[in-house]
Short mmCIF file of C-alpha atoms in Angstrom, two decimals:
data_model
loop_
_atom_site.label_atom_id
_atom_site.label_comp_id
_atom_site.label_asym_id
_atom_site.label_seq_id
_atom_site.Cartn_x
_atom_site.Cartn_y
_atom_site.Cartn_z
CA MET V 1 -59.08 -17.72 -107.04
CA THR V 2 -57.12 -17.40 -110.43
CA THR V 3 -54.69 -20.22 -111.39
CA THR V 4 -52.44 -17.69 -113.29
CA LYS V 5 -49.98 -17.63 -110.47
CA PHE V 6 -49.19 -21.20 -111.19
CA HIS V 7 -48.17 -20.63 -114.77
CA PRO V 8 -44.41 -20.82 -114.94
CA GLU V 9 -42.02 -17.97 -115.22
CA VAL V 10 -39.21 -18.26 -117.82
CA TYR V 11 -36.93 -21.04 -116.85
CA THR V 12 -33.37 -19.70 -116.17
CA GLN V 13 -31.50 -22.73 -115.61
CA ALA V 14 -31.01 -26.12 -117.43
CA LEU V 15 -31.76 -29.37 -115.76
CA THR V 16 -28.57 -31.19 -114.73
CA SER V 17 -29.94 -34.05 -112.57
CA LYS V 18 -31.47 -37.10 -114.15
CA SER V 19 -33.76 -38.16 -111.21
CA VAL V 20 -35.57 -36.99 -108.16
CA SER V 21 -37.19 -38.99 -105.34
CA TYR V 22 -39.87 -38.14 -102.70
CA ALA V 23 -41.74 -40.02 -100.02
CA SER V 24 -45.33 -38.56 -99.49
CA PRO V 25 -47.88 -39.93 -96.87
CA SER V 26 -51.45 -40.65 -97.22
CA ASN V 27 -53.96 -38.82 -95.01
CA ILE V 28 -57.24 -39.49 -93.31
CA ALA V 29 -59.99 -36.82 -93.49
CA LEU V 30 -61.71 -35.99 -90.29
CA ILE V 31 -64.26 -33.65 -92.18
CA LYS V 32 -64.94 -35.53 -95.45
CA TYR V 33 -64.99 -34.09 -98.90
CA TRP V 34 -67.55 -35.98 -101.14
CA GLY V 35 -68.49 -34.32 -104.35
CA LYS V 36 -66.63 -32.02 -106.68
CA HIS V 37 -67.14 -29.84 -109.68
CA GLY V 38 -65.09 -28.42 -112.43
CA VAL V 39 -61.58 -29.87 -112.61
CA GLN V 40 -61.04 -31.38 -109.07
CA ILE V 41 -62.78 -28.54 -107.21
CA PRO V 42 -64.31 -29.72 -103.88
CA LYS V 43 -67.96 -29.06 -103.15
CA ASN V 44 -67.20 -28.57 -99.47
CA PRO V 45 -64.03 -28.05 -97.41
CA SER V 46 -62.27 -30.83 -95.66
CA ILE V 47 -59.53 -31.34 -92.95
CA SER V 48 -57.31 -34.30 -92.57
CA PHE V 49 -54.59 -35.81 -90.37
CA THR V 50 -51.42 -36.43 -92.38
CA LEU V 51 -50.16 -39.92 -91.64
CA ASP V 52 -46.62 -41.14 -91.14
CA THR V 53 -46.10 -44.74 -91.86
CA CYS V 54 -48.56 -45.19 -94.73
CA LYS V 55 -46.77 -43.55 -97.64
CA THR V 56 -45.68 -43.79 -101.20
CA THR V 57 -42.13 -43.65 -102.25
CA THR V 58 -41.56 -42.43 -105.89
CA LYS V 59 -38.41 -42.03 -108.03
CA LEU V 60 -38.87 -39.93 -111.13
CA SER V 61 -36.22 -40.50 -113.72
CA TYR V 62 -36.15 -38.50 -116.85
CA ILE V 63 -34.26 -38.03 -120.16
CA LYS V 64 -34.65 -35.42 -122.83
CA ARG V 65 -36.70 -36.60 -125.74
CA GLU V 66 -35.14 -36.45 -129.17
CA GLU V 67 -38.44 -36.19 -131.03
CA ILE V 68 -41.42 -34.41 -129.20
CA ASN V 69 -44.95 -35.10 -130.36
CA ASP V 70 -48.43 -34.82 -128.93
CA GLU V 71 -48.10 -37.94 -126.80
CA TYR V 72 -46.45 -38.02 -123.26
CA GLU V 73 -43.69 -40.65 -122.85
CA LEU V 74 -43.89 -42.38 -119.50
CA LYS V 75 -43.39 -45.78 -117.88
CA VAL V 76 -44.95 -46.81 -114.47
CA ILE V 77 -43.05 -49.38 -112.34
CA LEU V 78 -44.95 -50.51 -109.25
CA ASP V 79 -42.83 -52.63 -106.67
CA GLY V 80 -40.41 -53.38 -109.39
CA LYS V 81 -42.91 -54.50 -112.09
CA HIS V 82 -44.03 -52.65 -115.10
CA LYS V 83 -47.69 -51.68 -114.68
CA PRO V 84 -49.10 -50.31 -117.92
CA GLY V 85 -52.55 -50.41 -116.53
CA PHE V 86 -51.63 -47.42 -114.37
CA GLU V 87 -50.32 -45.28 -117.20
CA PRO V 88 -53.49 -44.03 -118.67
CA LYS V 89 -54.23 -42.12 -115.36
CA ILE V 90 -50.86 -40.56 -115.46
CA HIS V 91 -51.35 -39.51 -119.09
CA GLN V 92 -54.53 -37.95 -118.03
CA PHE V 93 -52.80 -36.19 -115.07
CA PHE V 94 -50.09 -34.88 -117.31
CA GLY V 95 -52.76 -33.51 -119.69
CA ARG V 96 -54.25 -31.48 -116.91
CA ILE V 97 -50.82 -30.12 -115.66
CA GLU V 98 -49.14 -29.43 -118.99
CA SER V 99 -50.14 -25.79 -118.97
CA TYR V 100 -48.53 -25.37 -115.46
CA LEU V 101 -45.49 -27.57 -116.07
CA PRO V 102 -44.88 -27.39 -119.77
CA PHE V 103 -41.80 -29.46 -119.77
CA VAL V 104 -43.67 -32.66 -119.17
CA LYS V 105 -43.69 -32.98 -123.06
CA ASP V 106 -39.97 -32.58 -123.28
CA TYR V 107 -38.93 -35.58 -121.39
CA ALA V 108 -39.39 -39.32 -121.30
CA PHE V 109 -40.23 -40.41 -117.72
CA THR V 110 -39.82 -43.53 -115.77
CA ILE V 111 -41.89 -43.59 -112.53
CA GLU V 112 -40.66 -46.16 -110.07
CA THR V 113 -43.09 -46.26 -107.10
CA SER V 114 -43.93 -48.32 -104.11
CA ASN V 115 -46.49 -48.18 -101.22
CA SER V 116 -46.08 -49.17 -97.64
CA PHE V 117 -49.64 -50.32 -97.72
CA PRO V 118 -51.99 -52.44 -100.11
CA HIS V 119 -52.97 -50.59 -103.15
CA SER V 120 -56.66 -49.69 -103.52
CA SER V 121 -57.48 -50.96 -100.08
CA GLY V 122 -59.30 -47.88 -98.68
CA ILE V 123 -56.05 -46.21 -97.72
CA ALA V 124 -55.58 -43.24 -100.02
CA SER V 125 -52.93 -44.59 -102.30
CA SER V 126 -53.81 -42.11 -105.08
CA ALA V 127 -53.30 -39.26 -102.72
CA SER V 128 -49.95 -40.32 -101.56
CA GLY V 129 -48.73 -41.50 -105.03
CA LEU V 130 -49.84 -38.53 -106.98
CA SER V 131 -48.56 -36.03 -104.33
CA ALA V 132 -45.19 -37.74 -104.52
CA LEU V 133 -45.20 -37.58 -108.23
CA ALA V 134 -46.29 -33.86 -108.15
CA LEU V 135 -43.41 -33.06 -105.75
CA CYS V 136 -40.88 -34.77 -108.04
CA LEU V 137 -42.12 -32.74 -111.01
CA MET V 138 -41.96 -29.56 -108.94
CA GLU V 139 -38.54 -30.46 -107.96
CA MET V 140 -37.62 -30.49 -111.63
CA GLU V 141 -39.19 -27.03 -112.04
CA ARG V 142 -37.35 -25.70 -108.98
CA GLU V 143 -34.05 -26.69 -110.52
CA MET V 144 -34.92 -24.79 -113.63
CA GLN V 145 -36.30 -21.91 -111.59
CA PRO V 146 -34.00 -21.69 -108.49
CA GLU V 147 -35.50 -18.25 -107.39
CA MET V 148 -38.62 -20.09 -106.48
CA THR V 149 -39.87 -19.49 -102.87
CA PHE V 150 -40.52 -22.25 -100.44
CA LYS V 151 -44.05 -21.00 -100.18
CA HIS V 152 -44.69 -21.07 -103.87
CA PHE V 153 -43.19 -24.56 -104.19
CA ASN V 154 -45.58 -25.89 -101.59
CA GLN V 155 -48.68 -24.23 -102.83
CA LYS V 156 -47.98 -25.16 -106.51
CA ALA V 157 -47.04 -28.84 -105.62
CA SER V 158 -50.41 -29.10 -103.62
CA PHE V 159 -52.13 -27.46 -106.65
CA ILE V 160 -50.55 -29.93 -108.99
CA ALA V 161 -51.25 -32.89 -106.76
CA ARG V 162 -54.99 -31.77 -106.65
CA LEU V 163 -55.25 -32.13 -110.35
CA GLY V 164 -54.39 -35.79 -110.13
CA SER V 165 -56.04 -36.63 -106.77
CA GLY V 166 -58.26 -34.32 -104.92
CA SER V 167 -57.19 -35.48 -101.45
CA GLY V 168 -53.57 -35.64 -102.69
CA CYS V 169 -53.38 -31.92 -102.11
CA ARG V 170 -53.62 -32.63 -98.35
CA SER V 171 -50.69 -35.01 -98.14
CA LEU V 172 -47.65 -32.64 -98.64
CA GLU V 173 -47.64 -31.09 -95.14
CA GLY V 174 -48.87 -31.92 -91.71
CA PRO V 175 -50.11 -32.63 -89.18
CA LEU V 176 -53.53 -31.12 -90.11
CA VAL V 177 -54.17 -29.84 -93.65
CA VAL V 178 -57.38 -28.01 -94.79
CA TRP V 179 -58.53 -28.17 -98.49
CA GLY V 180 -61.42 -26.01 -99.55
CA GLU V 181 -62.45 -22.36 -98.92
CA HIS V 182 -63.89 -21.98 -95.39
CA ALA V 183 -64.66 -18.39 -94.07
CA GLU V 184 -63.17 -19.00 -90.64
CA ILE V 185 -59.94 -20.60 -91.79
CA LYS V 186 -57.32 -18.08 -92.90
CA GLY V 187 -55.66 -18.84 -96.36
CA SER V 188 -57.93 -21.71 -97.12
CA SER V 189 -58.42 -22.36 -100.69
CA ASP V 190 -60.31 -24.69 -103.23
CA MET V 191 -57.04 -24.81 -105.38
CA TYR V 192 -54.67 -26.27 -102.80
CA GLY V 193 -54.27 -27.56 -99.29
CA VAL V 194 -52.95 -25.39 -96.38
CA GLN V 195 -51.57 -26.27 -93.02
CA TYR V 196 -54.24 -25.75 -90.35
CA PRO V 197 -53.21 -22.28 -89.07
CA TYR V 198 -54.72 -22.13 -85.54
CA GLU V 199 -53.77 -23.46 -82.09
CA VAL V 200 -54.18 -27.22 -81.47
CA HIS V 201 -54.33 -28.66 -78.01
CA PRO V 202 -51.42 -30.85 -77.01
CA VAL V 203 -53.66 -33.89 -76.60
CA PHE V 204 -53.67 -34.09 -80.34
CA ASP V 205 -49.78 -34.27 -80.50
CA ASN V 206 -48.66 -37.61 -82.06
CA TYR V 207 -52.26 -38.70 -82.34
CA GLN V 208 -52.62 -42.26 -83.27
CA ASP V 209 -54.37 -44.00 -86.30
CA ALA V 210 -54.53 -47.75 -86.57
CA ILE V 211 -55.74 -49.04 -89.94
CA LEU V 212 -57.69 -52.20 -89.81
CA LEU V 213 -57.55 -53.84 -93.24
CA VAL V 214 -61.00 -55.36 -93.50
CA ASP V 215 -60.81 -55.71 -97.19
CA LYS V 216 -57.43 -55.36 -99.08
CA GLY V 217 -59.15 -55.87 -102.57
CA GLU V 218 -60.21 -53.45 -105.30
CA LYS V 219 -63.19 -51.35 -104.34
CA PRO V 220 -66.42 -52.25 -106.30
CA VAL V 221 -67.11 -48.57 -106.89
CA SER V 222 -64.40 -46.07 -107.43
CA SER V 223 -64.12 -42.84 -105.55
CA THR V 224 -64.37 -40.90 -108.90
CA VAL V 225 -67.79 -42.67 -109.52
CA GLY V 226 -68.93 -41.94 -106.03
CA HIS V 227 -68.10 -38.25 -106.32
CA ASN V 228 -69.94 -37.81 -109.56
CA LEU V 229 -73.14 -39.41 -107.85
CA MET V 230 -73.28 -36.38 -105.72
CA HIS V 231 -74.24 -34.08 -108.70
CA ASN V 232 -77.98 -35.05 -108.55
CA HIS V 233 -78.06 -36.32 -104.93
CA ALA V 234 -81.19 -35.60 -103.11
CA TYR V 235 -79.22 -34.67 -99.90
CA ALA V 236 -76.17 -33.01 -101.50
CA ALA V 237 -76.81 -29.41 -100.55
CA SER V 238 -77.57 -30.15 -96.94
CA ARG V 239 -74.55 -32.39 -96.79
CA PHE V 240 -72.20 -29.66 -98.16
CA GLU V 241 -73.69 -27.20 -95.62
CA GLN V 242 -73.18 -29.63 -92.78
CA ALA V 243 -69.51 -30.15 -93.62
CA VAL V 244 -68.94 -26.36 -93.36
CA VAL V 245 -70.63 -26.13 -89.99
CA ASN V 246 -68.86 -29.25 -88.80
CA LEU V 247 -65.46 -27.70 -89.64
CA SER V 248 -66.35 -24.55 -87.73
CA SER V 249 -67.22 -26.80 -84.76
CA LEU V 250 -63.84 -28.64 -85.07
CA ILE V 251 -61.89 -25.34 -84.78
CA SER V 252 -62.93 -25.05 -81.16
CA ILE V 253 -62.62 -28.70 -80.47
CA LEU V 254 -58.97 -28.65 -81.70
CA GLU V 255 -58.20 -25.69 -79.50
CA THR V 256 -59.79 -26.99 -76.34
CA GLY V 257 -58.90 -30.66 -76.61
CA ASP V 258 -62.60 -31.76 -76.14
CA LEU V 259 -62.12 -35.38 -77.02
CA ASP V 260 -65.69 -36.35 -76.35
CA ALA V 261 -66.77 -33.78 -78.88
CA PHE V 262 -64.07 -34.89 -81.15
CA VAL V 263 -65.18 -38.50 -81.05
CA ARG V 264 -68.79 -37.47 -81.84
CA LEU V 265 -67.98 -35.22 -84.74
CA VAL V 266 -65.39 -37.61 -86.39
CA GLU V 267 -67.68 -40.71 -86.20
CA SER V 268 -70.65 -38.70 -87.45
CA GLU V 269 -68.69 -37.55 -90.35
CA ALA V 270 -67.60 -41.02 -91.28
CA LEU V 271 -71.22 -42.42 -91.16
CA THR V 272 -72.55 -39.44 -93.10
CA LEU V 273 -70.02 -40.12 -95.84
CA HIS V 274 -71.30 -43.74 -96.18
CA ALA V 275 -74.95 -42.44 -95.88
CA MET V 276 -74.37 -40.45 -99.06
CA MET V 277 -73.33 -43.68 -100.77
CA LEU V 278 -76.36 -45.51 -99.33
CA THR V 279 -78.72 -42.84 -100.71
CA SER V 280 -77.02 -42.22 -104.15
CA ASN V 281 -78.83 -43.10 -107.34
CA PRO V 282 -77.61 -45.77 -107.98
CA TYR V 283 -76.88 -46.68 -104.43
CA PHE V 284 -73.99 -48.65 -103.22
CA ILE V 285 -72.30 -50.05 -100.10
CA LEU V 286 -68.61 -50.15 -99.48
CA MET V 287 -68.67 -51.22 -95.80
CA LYS V 288 -68.35 -54.96 -95.08
CA PRO V 289 -70.02 -56.85 -92.32
CA ASN V 290 -66.71 -56.94 -90.44
CA THR V 291 -66.58 -53.09 -90.71
CA LEU V 292 -69.81 -52.99 -88.62
CA GLN V 293 -68.51 -55.53 -86.20
CA ILE V 294 -65.49 -53.42 -85.56
CA ILE V 295 -67.60 -50.18 -85.02
CA ASP V 296 -69.69 -52.17 -82.41
CA GLU V 297 -66.59 -53.33 -80.68
CA ILE V 298 -65.14 -49.83 -80.47
CA TRP V 299 -68.31 -48.50 -79.09
CA GLU V 300 -68.40 -51.06 -76.43
CA TYR V 301 -64.72 -50.67 -75.54
CA ARG V 302 -65.24 -46.99 -75.24
CA ARG V 303 -68.11 -47.36 -72.80
CA GLU V 304 -66.31 -49.96 -70.78
CA THR V 305 -62.86 -48.15 -70.53
CA GLY V 306 -63.58 -44.42 -70.88
CA ILE V 307 -60.85 -44.25 -73.39
CA PRO V 308 -61.67 -41.69 -76.17
CA VAL V 309 -61.03 -44.09 -79.06
CA CYS V 310 -63.06 -43.61 -82.12
CA PHE V 311 -63.30 -44.76 -85.73
CA THR V 312 -63.40 -42.90 -89.07
CA LEU V 313 -63.85 -44.36 -92.60
CA ASP V 314 -62.66 -43.39 -96.04
CA ALA V 315 -64.52 -44.52 -99.22
CA GLY V 316 -63.96 -48.22 -98.46
CA ALA V 317 -64.41 -51.04 -95.88
CA ASN V 318 -61.31 -50.48 -93.78
CA VAL V 319 -61.57 -48.80 -90.30
CA HIS V 320 -59.27 -46.03 -89.08
CA VAL V 321 -59.09 -46.17 -85.27
CA LEU V 322 -58.06 -42.87 -83.84
CA PHE V 323 -56.92 -42.37 -80.29
CA PRO V 324 -54.51 -40.22 -78.07
CA ASP V 325 -50.89 -41.15 -77.79
CA LYS V 326 -51.13 -41.61 -74.05
CA ASP V 327 -53.71 -44.59 -74.77
CA LYS V 328 -51.49 -46.20 -77.27
CA GLU V 329 -50.48 -49.41 -75.30
CA GLN V 330 -53.96 -50.26 -74.15
CA VAL V 331 -55.61 -49.69 -77.60
CA HIS V 332 -52.90 -51.51 -79.47
CA GLU V 333 -53.63 -54.60 -77.09
CA PHE V 334 -57.47 -54.10 -77.76
CA ILE V 335 -56.71 -54.18 -81.46
CA LYS V 336 -54.45 -57.23 -81.34
CA ASN V 337 -56.69 -59.22 -79.02
CA ASP V 338 -60.26 -58.24 -80.12
CA LEU V 339 -60.25 -56.42 -83.53
CA SER V 340 -57.68 -58.16 -85.54
CA LYS V 341 -59.97 -61.23 -86.04
CA TYR V 342 -62.25 -58.99 -88.29
CA CYS V 343 -59.30 -58.02 -90.51
CA GLN V 344 -58.51 -59.89 -93.73
CA ASP V 345 -55.64 -62.14 -92.78
CA ASN V 346 -55.44 -60.42 -89.38
CA ARG V 347 -53.73 -57.45 -91.01
CA TYR V 348 -53.70 -53.92 -89.59
CA ILE V 349 -51.24 -51.08 -89.59
CA PHE V 350 -50.24 -49.02 -86.46
CA ASP V 351 -49.65 -45.43 -87.71
CA SER V 352 -49.68 -42.00 -86.27
CA VAL V 353 -50.06 -38.37 -87.35
CA GLY V 354 -46.99 -37.22 -89.38
CA SER V 355 -45.47 -34.05 -90.74
CA GLY V 356 -45.77 -34.51 -94.52
CA ALA V 357 -43.63 -35.38 -97.41
CA ILE V 358 -39.92 -35.56 -97.49
CA LYS V 359 -37.32 -35.44 -100.30
CA LEU V 360 -35.00 -38.41 -100.42
#
């Protein structure tokens, strides 16, 4: 797909506002993407649940620069404190998007942001943070180009978010978003995320996700490094093919509401993701002993109760516990009474599937 459609038309209106704010959620992939090429292009398609409670709120303030040079002018404030350490990543992001949003050179920006969850804890803070920032920037462009359609706004915002965080392109809409071309999913694209277009069984309505914070610290290996290790990975080709097949299988699972098949597929995908890490060169482990303890407890609980609760993992130690809304009360008690002891400081977050980002 060509990216020409995302180069801007002539701006017809001047900016009159001075700031814009968005809240954008994180997401949890059911079919994992691990490995990319080019500029943030996935090696395999993925699909994720958009979350509701775990989100980033960003206010973007801007003022016209008096003197414009080759440097971007920006300041990042996280939870009320200036964080210059985050600014190089935003400079890199602006460098990638300047040809699509050329006005980023024309303004001095203050980015005030906060997360409802711990940064770099295995919850996709880069996804929610960069999607929120992308939406703020797109809101600026929409003010300068008011004839922009809703469809174009969403596609371009997802495209822009992807250039900062691959999984960020899946955070703008919900409840299920696909990123990456797949022959059986209409409209799917490597360039941006699309809402899942097919029928979904009511059992997945308001599906629950409890995030168990096993380790809230910085990951020893970043996702960027992990993705790069797939380039010469011995099992990369078979993994990419497996993800395509699994996404095909998930289409019928989502339609029929086959929760037993859903559990098997989602857990297998999570373990495969970490198997790729274990077999990389160099190899690495992001799971912790308590991650494995939680998995064992979930398996035992499922055998004893018949409740279709399952786990999934992102690139970190934390565990996402997925289960139907009708089982919420029982599973919440299970987490409080049995699983919380494996969490750092007994911390966990009860969340559910959400509908995407909102303008504030």
